[in-house]
mmCIF file of C-alpha atoms in Angstrom:
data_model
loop_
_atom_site.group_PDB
_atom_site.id
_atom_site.type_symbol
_atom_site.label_atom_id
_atom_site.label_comp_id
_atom_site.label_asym_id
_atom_site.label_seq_id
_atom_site.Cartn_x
_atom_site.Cartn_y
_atom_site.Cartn_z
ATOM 1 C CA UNK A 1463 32.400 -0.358 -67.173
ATOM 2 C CA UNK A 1464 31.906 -1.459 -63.543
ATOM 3 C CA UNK A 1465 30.071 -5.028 -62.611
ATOM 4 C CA UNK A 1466 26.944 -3.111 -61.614
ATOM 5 C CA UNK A 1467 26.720 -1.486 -64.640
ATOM 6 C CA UNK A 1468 27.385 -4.903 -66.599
ATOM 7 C CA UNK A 1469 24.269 -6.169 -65.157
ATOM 8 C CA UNK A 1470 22.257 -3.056 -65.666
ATOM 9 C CA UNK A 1471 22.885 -2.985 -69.028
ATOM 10 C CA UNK A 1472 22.673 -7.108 -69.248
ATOM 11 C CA UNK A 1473 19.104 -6.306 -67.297
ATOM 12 C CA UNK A 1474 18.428 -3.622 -69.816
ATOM 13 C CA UNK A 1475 19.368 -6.159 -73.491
ATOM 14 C CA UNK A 1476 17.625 -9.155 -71.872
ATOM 15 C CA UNK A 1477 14.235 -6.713 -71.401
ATOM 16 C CA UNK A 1478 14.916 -5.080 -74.896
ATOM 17 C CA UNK A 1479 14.765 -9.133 -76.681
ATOM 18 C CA UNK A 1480 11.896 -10.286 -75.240
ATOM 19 C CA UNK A 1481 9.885 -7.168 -76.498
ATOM 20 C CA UNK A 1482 11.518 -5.737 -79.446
ATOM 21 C CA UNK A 1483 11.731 -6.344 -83.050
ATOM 22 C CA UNK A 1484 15.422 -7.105 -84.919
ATOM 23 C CA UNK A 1485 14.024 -4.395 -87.573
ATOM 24 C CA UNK A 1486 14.043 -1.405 -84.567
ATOM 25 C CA UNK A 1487 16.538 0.779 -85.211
ATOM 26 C CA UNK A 1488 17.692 4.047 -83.195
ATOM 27 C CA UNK A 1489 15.369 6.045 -81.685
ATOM 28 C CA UNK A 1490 12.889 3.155 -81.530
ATOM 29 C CA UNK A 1491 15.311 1.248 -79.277
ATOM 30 C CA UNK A 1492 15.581 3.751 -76.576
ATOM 31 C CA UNK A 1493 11.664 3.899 -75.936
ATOM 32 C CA UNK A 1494 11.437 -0.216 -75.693
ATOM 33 C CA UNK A 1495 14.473 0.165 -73.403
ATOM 34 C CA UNK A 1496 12.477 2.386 -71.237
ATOM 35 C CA UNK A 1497 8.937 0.587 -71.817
ATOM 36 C CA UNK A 1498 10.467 -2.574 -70.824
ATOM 37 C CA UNK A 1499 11.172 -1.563 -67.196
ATOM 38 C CA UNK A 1500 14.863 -1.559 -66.859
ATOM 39 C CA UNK A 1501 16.218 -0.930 -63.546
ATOM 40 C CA UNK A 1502 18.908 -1.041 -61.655
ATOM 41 C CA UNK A 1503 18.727 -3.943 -58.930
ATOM 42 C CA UNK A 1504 20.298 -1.071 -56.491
ATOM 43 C CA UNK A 1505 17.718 1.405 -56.451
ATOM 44 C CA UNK A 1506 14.712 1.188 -54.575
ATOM 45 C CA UNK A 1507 11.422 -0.442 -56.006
ATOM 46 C CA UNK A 1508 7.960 -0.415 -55.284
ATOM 47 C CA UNK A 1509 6.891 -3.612 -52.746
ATOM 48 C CA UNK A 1510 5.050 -4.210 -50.058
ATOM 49 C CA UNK A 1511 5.769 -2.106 -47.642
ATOM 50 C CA UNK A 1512 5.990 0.970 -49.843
ATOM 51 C CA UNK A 1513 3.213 2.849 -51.246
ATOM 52 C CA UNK A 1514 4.939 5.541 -53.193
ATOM 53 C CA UNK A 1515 8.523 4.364 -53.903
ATOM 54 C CA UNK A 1516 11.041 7.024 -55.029
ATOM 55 C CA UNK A 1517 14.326 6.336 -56.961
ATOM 56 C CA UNK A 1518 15.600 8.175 -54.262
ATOM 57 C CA UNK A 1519 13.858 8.673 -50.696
ATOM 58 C CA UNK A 1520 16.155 10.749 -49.613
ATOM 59 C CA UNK A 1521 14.986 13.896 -52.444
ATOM 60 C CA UNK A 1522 11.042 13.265 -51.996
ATOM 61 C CA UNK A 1523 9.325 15.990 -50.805
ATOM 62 C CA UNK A 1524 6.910 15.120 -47.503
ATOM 63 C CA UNK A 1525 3.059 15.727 -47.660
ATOM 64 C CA UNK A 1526 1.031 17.937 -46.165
ATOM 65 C CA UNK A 1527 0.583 17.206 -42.036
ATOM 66 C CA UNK A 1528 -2.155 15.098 -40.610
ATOM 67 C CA UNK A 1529 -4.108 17.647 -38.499
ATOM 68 C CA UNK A 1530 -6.508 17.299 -35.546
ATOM 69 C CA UNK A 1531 -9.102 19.855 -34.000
ATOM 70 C CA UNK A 1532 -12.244 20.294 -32.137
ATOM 71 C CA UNK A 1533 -14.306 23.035 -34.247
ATOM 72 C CA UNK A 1534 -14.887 26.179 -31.208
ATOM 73 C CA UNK A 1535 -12.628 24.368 -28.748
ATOM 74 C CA UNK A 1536 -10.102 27.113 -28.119
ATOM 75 C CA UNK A 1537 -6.747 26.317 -26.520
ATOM 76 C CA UNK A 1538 -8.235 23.273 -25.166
ATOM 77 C CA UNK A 1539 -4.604 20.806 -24.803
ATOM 78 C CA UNK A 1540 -6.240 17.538 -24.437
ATOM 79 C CA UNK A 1541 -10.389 16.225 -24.498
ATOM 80 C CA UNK A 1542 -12.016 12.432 -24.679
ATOM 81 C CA UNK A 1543 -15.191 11.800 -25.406
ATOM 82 C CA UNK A 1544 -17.430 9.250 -26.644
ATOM 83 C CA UNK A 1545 -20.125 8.499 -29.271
ATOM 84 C CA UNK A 1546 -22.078 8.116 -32.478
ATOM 85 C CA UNK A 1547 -20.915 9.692 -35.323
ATOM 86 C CA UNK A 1548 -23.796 11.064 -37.001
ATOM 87 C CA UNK A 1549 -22.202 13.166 -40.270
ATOM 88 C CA UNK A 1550 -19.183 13.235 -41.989
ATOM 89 C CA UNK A 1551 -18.996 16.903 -44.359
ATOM 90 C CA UNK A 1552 -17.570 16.617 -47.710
ATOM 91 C CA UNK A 1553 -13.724 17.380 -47.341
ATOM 92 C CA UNK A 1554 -13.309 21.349 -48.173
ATOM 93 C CA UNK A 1555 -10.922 23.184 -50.559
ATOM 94 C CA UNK A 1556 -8.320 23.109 -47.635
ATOM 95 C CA UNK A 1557 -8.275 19.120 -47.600
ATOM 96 C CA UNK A 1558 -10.329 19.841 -43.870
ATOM 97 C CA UNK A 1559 -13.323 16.759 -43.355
ATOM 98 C CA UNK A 1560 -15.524 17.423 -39.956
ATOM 99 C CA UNK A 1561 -16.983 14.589 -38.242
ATOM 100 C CA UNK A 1562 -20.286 15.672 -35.845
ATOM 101 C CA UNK A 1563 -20.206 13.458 -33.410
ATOM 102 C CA UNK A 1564 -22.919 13.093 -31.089
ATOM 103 C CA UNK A 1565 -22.682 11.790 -27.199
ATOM 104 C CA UNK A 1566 -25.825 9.638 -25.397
ATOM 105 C CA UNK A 1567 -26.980 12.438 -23.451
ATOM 106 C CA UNK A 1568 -26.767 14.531 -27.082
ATOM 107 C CA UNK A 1569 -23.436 16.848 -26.364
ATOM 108 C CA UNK A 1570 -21.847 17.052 -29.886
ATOM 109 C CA UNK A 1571 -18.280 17.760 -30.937
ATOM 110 C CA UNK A 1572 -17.244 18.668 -34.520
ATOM 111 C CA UNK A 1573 -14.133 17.098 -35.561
ATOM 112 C CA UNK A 1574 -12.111 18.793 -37.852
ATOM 113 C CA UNK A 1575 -9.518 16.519 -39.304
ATOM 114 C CA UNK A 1576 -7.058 17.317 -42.291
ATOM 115 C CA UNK A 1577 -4.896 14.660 -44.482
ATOM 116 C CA UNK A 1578 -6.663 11.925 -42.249
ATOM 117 C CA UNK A 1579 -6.119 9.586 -45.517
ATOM 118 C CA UNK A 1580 -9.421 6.976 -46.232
ATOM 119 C CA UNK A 1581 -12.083 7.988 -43.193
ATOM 120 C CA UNK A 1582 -11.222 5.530 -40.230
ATOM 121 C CA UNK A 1583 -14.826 5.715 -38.912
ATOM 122 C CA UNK A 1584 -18.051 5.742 -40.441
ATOM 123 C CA UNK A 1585 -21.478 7.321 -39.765
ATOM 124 C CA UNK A 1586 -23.589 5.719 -37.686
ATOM 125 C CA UNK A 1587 -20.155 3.804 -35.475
ATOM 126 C CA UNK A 1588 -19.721 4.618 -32.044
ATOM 127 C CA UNK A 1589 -16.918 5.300 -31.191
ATOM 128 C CA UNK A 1590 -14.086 6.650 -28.056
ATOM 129 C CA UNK A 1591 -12.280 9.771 -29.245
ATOM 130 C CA UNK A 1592 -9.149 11.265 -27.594
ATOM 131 C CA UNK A 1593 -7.573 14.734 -29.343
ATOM 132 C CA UNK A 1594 -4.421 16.183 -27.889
ATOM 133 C CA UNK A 1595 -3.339 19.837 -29.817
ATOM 134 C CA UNK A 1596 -0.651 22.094 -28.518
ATOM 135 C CA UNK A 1597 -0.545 25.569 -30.028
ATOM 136 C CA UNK A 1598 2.566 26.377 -31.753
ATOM 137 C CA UNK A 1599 4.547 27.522 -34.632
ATOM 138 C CA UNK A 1600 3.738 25.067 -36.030
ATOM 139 C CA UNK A 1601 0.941 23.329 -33.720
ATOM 140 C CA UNK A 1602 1.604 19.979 -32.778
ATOM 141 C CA UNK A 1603 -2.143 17.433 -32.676
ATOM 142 C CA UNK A 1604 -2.798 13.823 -32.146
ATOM 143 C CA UNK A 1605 -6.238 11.657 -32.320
ATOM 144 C CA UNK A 1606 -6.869 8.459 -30.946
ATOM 145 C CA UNK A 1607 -10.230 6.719 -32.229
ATOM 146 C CA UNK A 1608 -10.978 3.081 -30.833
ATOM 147 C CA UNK A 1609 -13.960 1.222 -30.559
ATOM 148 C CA UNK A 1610 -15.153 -2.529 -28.923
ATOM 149 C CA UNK A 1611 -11.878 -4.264 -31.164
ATOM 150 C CA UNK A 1612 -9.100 -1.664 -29.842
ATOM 151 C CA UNK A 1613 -7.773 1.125 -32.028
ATOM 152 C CA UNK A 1614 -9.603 2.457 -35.111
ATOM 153 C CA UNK A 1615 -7.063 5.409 -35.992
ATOM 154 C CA UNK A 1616 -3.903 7.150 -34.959
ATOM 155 C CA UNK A 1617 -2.578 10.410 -36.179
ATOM 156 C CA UNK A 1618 0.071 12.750 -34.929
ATOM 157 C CA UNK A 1619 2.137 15.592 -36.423
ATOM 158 C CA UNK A 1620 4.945 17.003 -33.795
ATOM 159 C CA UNK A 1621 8.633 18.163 -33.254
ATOM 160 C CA UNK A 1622 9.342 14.503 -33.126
ATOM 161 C CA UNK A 1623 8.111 11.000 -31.871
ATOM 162 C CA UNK A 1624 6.187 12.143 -28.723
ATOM 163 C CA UNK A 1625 7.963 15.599 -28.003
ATOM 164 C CA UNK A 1626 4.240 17.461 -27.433
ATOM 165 C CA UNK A 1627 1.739 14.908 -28.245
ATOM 166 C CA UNK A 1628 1.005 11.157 -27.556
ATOM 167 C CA UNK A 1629 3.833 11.081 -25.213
ATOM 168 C CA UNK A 1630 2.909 7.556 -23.924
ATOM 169 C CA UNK A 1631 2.835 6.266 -27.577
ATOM 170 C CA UNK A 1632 0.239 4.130 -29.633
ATOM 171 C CA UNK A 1633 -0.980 1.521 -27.766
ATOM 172 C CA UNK A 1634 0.296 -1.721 -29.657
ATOM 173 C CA UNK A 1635 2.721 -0.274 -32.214
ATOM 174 C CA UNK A 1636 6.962 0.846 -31.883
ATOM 175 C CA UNK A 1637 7.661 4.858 -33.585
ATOM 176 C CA UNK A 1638 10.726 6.052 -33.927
ATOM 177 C CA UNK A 1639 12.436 8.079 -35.656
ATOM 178 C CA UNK A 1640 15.923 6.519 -37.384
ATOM 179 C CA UNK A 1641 19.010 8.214 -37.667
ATOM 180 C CA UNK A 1642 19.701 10.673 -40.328
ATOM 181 C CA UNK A 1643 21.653 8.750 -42.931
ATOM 182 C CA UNK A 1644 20.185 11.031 -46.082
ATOM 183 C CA UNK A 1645 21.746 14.507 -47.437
ATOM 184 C CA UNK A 1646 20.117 17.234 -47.437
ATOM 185 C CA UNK A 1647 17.005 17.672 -50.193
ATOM 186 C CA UNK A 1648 17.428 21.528 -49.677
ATOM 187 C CA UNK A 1649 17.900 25.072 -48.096
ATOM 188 C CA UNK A 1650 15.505 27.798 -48.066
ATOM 189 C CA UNK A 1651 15.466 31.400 -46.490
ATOM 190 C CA UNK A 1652 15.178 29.839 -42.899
ATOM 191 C CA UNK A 1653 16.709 26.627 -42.714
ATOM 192 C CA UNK A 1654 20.191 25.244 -43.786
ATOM 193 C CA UNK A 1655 19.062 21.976 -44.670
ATOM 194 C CA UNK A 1656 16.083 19.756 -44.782
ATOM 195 C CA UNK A 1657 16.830 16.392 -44.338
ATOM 196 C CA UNK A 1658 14.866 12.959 -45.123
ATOM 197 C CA UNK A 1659 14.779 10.902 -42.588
ATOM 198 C CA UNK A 1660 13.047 6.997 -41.989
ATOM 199 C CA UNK A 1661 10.113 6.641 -39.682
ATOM 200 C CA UNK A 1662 10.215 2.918 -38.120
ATOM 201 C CA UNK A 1663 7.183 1.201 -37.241
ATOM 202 C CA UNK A 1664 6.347 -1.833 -35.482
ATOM 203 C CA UNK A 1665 3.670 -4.174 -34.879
ATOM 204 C CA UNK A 1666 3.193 -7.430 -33.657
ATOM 205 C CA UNK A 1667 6.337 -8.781 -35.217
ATOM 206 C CA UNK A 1668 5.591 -6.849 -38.301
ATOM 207 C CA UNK A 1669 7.901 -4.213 -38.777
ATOM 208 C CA UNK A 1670 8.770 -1.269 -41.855
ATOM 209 C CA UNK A 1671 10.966 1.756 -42.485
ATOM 210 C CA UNK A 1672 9.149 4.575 -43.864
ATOM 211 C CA UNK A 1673 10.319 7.822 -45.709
ATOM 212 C CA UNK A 1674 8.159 10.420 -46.338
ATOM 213 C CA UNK A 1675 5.514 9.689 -48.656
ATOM 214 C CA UNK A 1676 5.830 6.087 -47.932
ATOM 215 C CA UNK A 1677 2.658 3.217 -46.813
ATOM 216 C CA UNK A 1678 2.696 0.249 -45.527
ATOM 217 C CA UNK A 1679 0.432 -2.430 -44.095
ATOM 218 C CA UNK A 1680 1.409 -3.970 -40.696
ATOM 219 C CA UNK A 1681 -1.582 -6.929 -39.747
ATOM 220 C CA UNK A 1682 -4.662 -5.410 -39.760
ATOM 221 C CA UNK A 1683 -3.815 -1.284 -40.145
ATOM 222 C CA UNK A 1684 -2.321 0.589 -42.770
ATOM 223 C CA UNK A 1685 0.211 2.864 -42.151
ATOM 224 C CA UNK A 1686 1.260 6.518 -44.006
ATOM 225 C CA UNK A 1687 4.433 8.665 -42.791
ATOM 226 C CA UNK A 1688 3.525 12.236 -44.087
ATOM 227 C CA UNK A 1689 6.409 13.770 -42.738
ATOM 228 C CA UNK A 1690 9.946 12.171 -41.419
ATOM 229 C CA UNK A 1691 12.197 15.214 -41.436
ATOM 230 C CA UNK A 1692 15.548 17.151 -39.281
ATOM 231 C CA UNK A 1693 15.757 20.673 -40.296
ATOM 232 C CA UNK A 1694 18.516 22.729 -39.916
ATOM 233 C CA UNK A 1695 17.280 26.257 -39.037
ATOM 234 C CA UNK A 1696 18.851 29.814 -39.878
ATOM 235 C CA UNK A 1697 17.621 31.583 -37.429
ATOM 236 C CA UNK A 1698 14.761 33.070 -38.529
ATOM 237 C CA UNK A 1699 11.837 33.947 -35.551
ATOM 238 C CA UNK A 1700 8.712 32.156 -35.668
ATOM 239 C CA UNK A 1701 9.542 29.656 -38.055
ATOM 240 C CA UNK A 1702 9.389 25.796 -38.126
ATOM 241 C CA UNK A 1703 8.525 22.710 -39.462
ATOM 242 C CA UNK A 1704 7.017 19.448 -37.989
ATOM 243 C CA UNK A 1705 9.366 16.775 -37.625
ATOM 244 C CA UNK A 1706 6.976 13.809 -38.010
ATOM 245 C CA UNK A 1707 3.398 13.097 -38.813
ATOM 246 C CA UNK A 1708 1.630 9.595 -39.579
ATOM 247 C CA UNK A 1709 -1.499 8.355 -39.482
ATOM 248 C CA UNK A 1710 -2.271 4.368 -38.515
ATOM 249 C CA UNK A 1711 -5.873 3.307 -39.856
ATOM 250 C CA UNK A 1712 -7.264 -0.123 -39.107
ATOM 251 C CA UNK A 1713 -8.001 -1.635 -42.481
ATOM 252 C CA UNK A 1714 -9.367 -5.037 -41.860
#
């Protein structure tokens, strides 16, 4: 028996005492053992800065992509706009919300967002909108929402940190994408590998490494990483997967 194991079974006896009877025999041991929360100090726990801890980040599967789109507006790369939002739809069976929004001289745009998280605006706000969306395979998007107090909301799925969309980053916050330190998770008909990676994110001295999956809150916003990913393709046409997507949503 190594040292580490020593003091995960030591961990493991100390939790079993404080909970179980002397007269528990057998079977009755093993579920206290596992009621009383061993663990081993090694593996990674649930804290602060993450919202959906894994035993091991590196298998987790990532979520669906944040996704951003003007309802009717074509192959339109890039708009900004401003004003009021004045309905937000129920979210549909596809996980799809729009927001109407509705500009002073009475233009409106519906925003169709998907896996946006908790709605970063609310009807009624005003509000300055700025949607980037390059077709692809898959399509990259971005949104920036801010308002009087500086950014609202932030949400990008791409190739990687800035390869299509939000090139000149979000204003007030560090992205990057770590190196790959993780095996792969998989292999599939197109692609060799898929491999976890961890999505680092900055802000105002606050900092956090997130897999996919993972939250944290940095100040006043609350971050998600969706997606944090390097695939290996196999050569299959018209096939790919996002590298990244996040969302940043001011909380306080």
């Amino acid at each position: 028996m190594t040292d580490r194991d020593a003091r995960v079974l030591e961990c493991c006896m100390d939790a079993a005492r404080r909970v179980a009877s002397p007269l528990l025999l057998g079977g009755m041991w093993i579920a206290l053992l596992s009621a009383a929360g061993c663990h081993d100090a090694a593996a990674p726990q649930q804290d602060a800065r993450r919202g959906a801890a894994t035993a091991d980040p590196c298998a987790v599967e990532p979520l669906e992509a944040f996704d951003a789109s003007i309802d009717g507006g074509g192959g339109i790369p890039a708009a900004s706009f401003a004003g009021r939002v004045a309905e937000i739809s129920p979210t549909d069976g596809f996980g799809r919300t729009t927001y109407r929004i509705v500009e002073s001289g009475g233009a409106e745009h519906h925003l169709v967002l998907r896996d946006e998280g908790p709605s970063p605006v609310r009807v009624n706000g005003s509000y300055d909108f700025h949607i980037e969306r390059v077709a692809g395979t898959p399509g990259a998007s971005a949104l920036l929402v801010r308002d009087g107090q500086g950014l609202v909301f932030a949400g990008a799925s791409d190739d990687g940190i800035g390869a299509h969309v939000l090139a000149a980053g979000v204003e007030g916050f560090t992205l990057r994408l770590d190196p790959v330190s993780c095996a792969s998770r998989g292999s599939g008909d197109c692609y060799r590998a898929a491999i976890n990676r961890a999505l680092a994110v900055g802000h105002n001295g606050a900092a956090a490494s997130l897999y996919p999956r993972d939250e944290a809150d940095l100040g006043a916003y609350h971050v998600r990483c969706l997606i944090a990913q390097q695939i290996e393709y196999a050569g299959c046409p018209d096939f790919a997967l996002h590298g990244v997507s996040f969302t940043i949503t001011r909380v306080k």
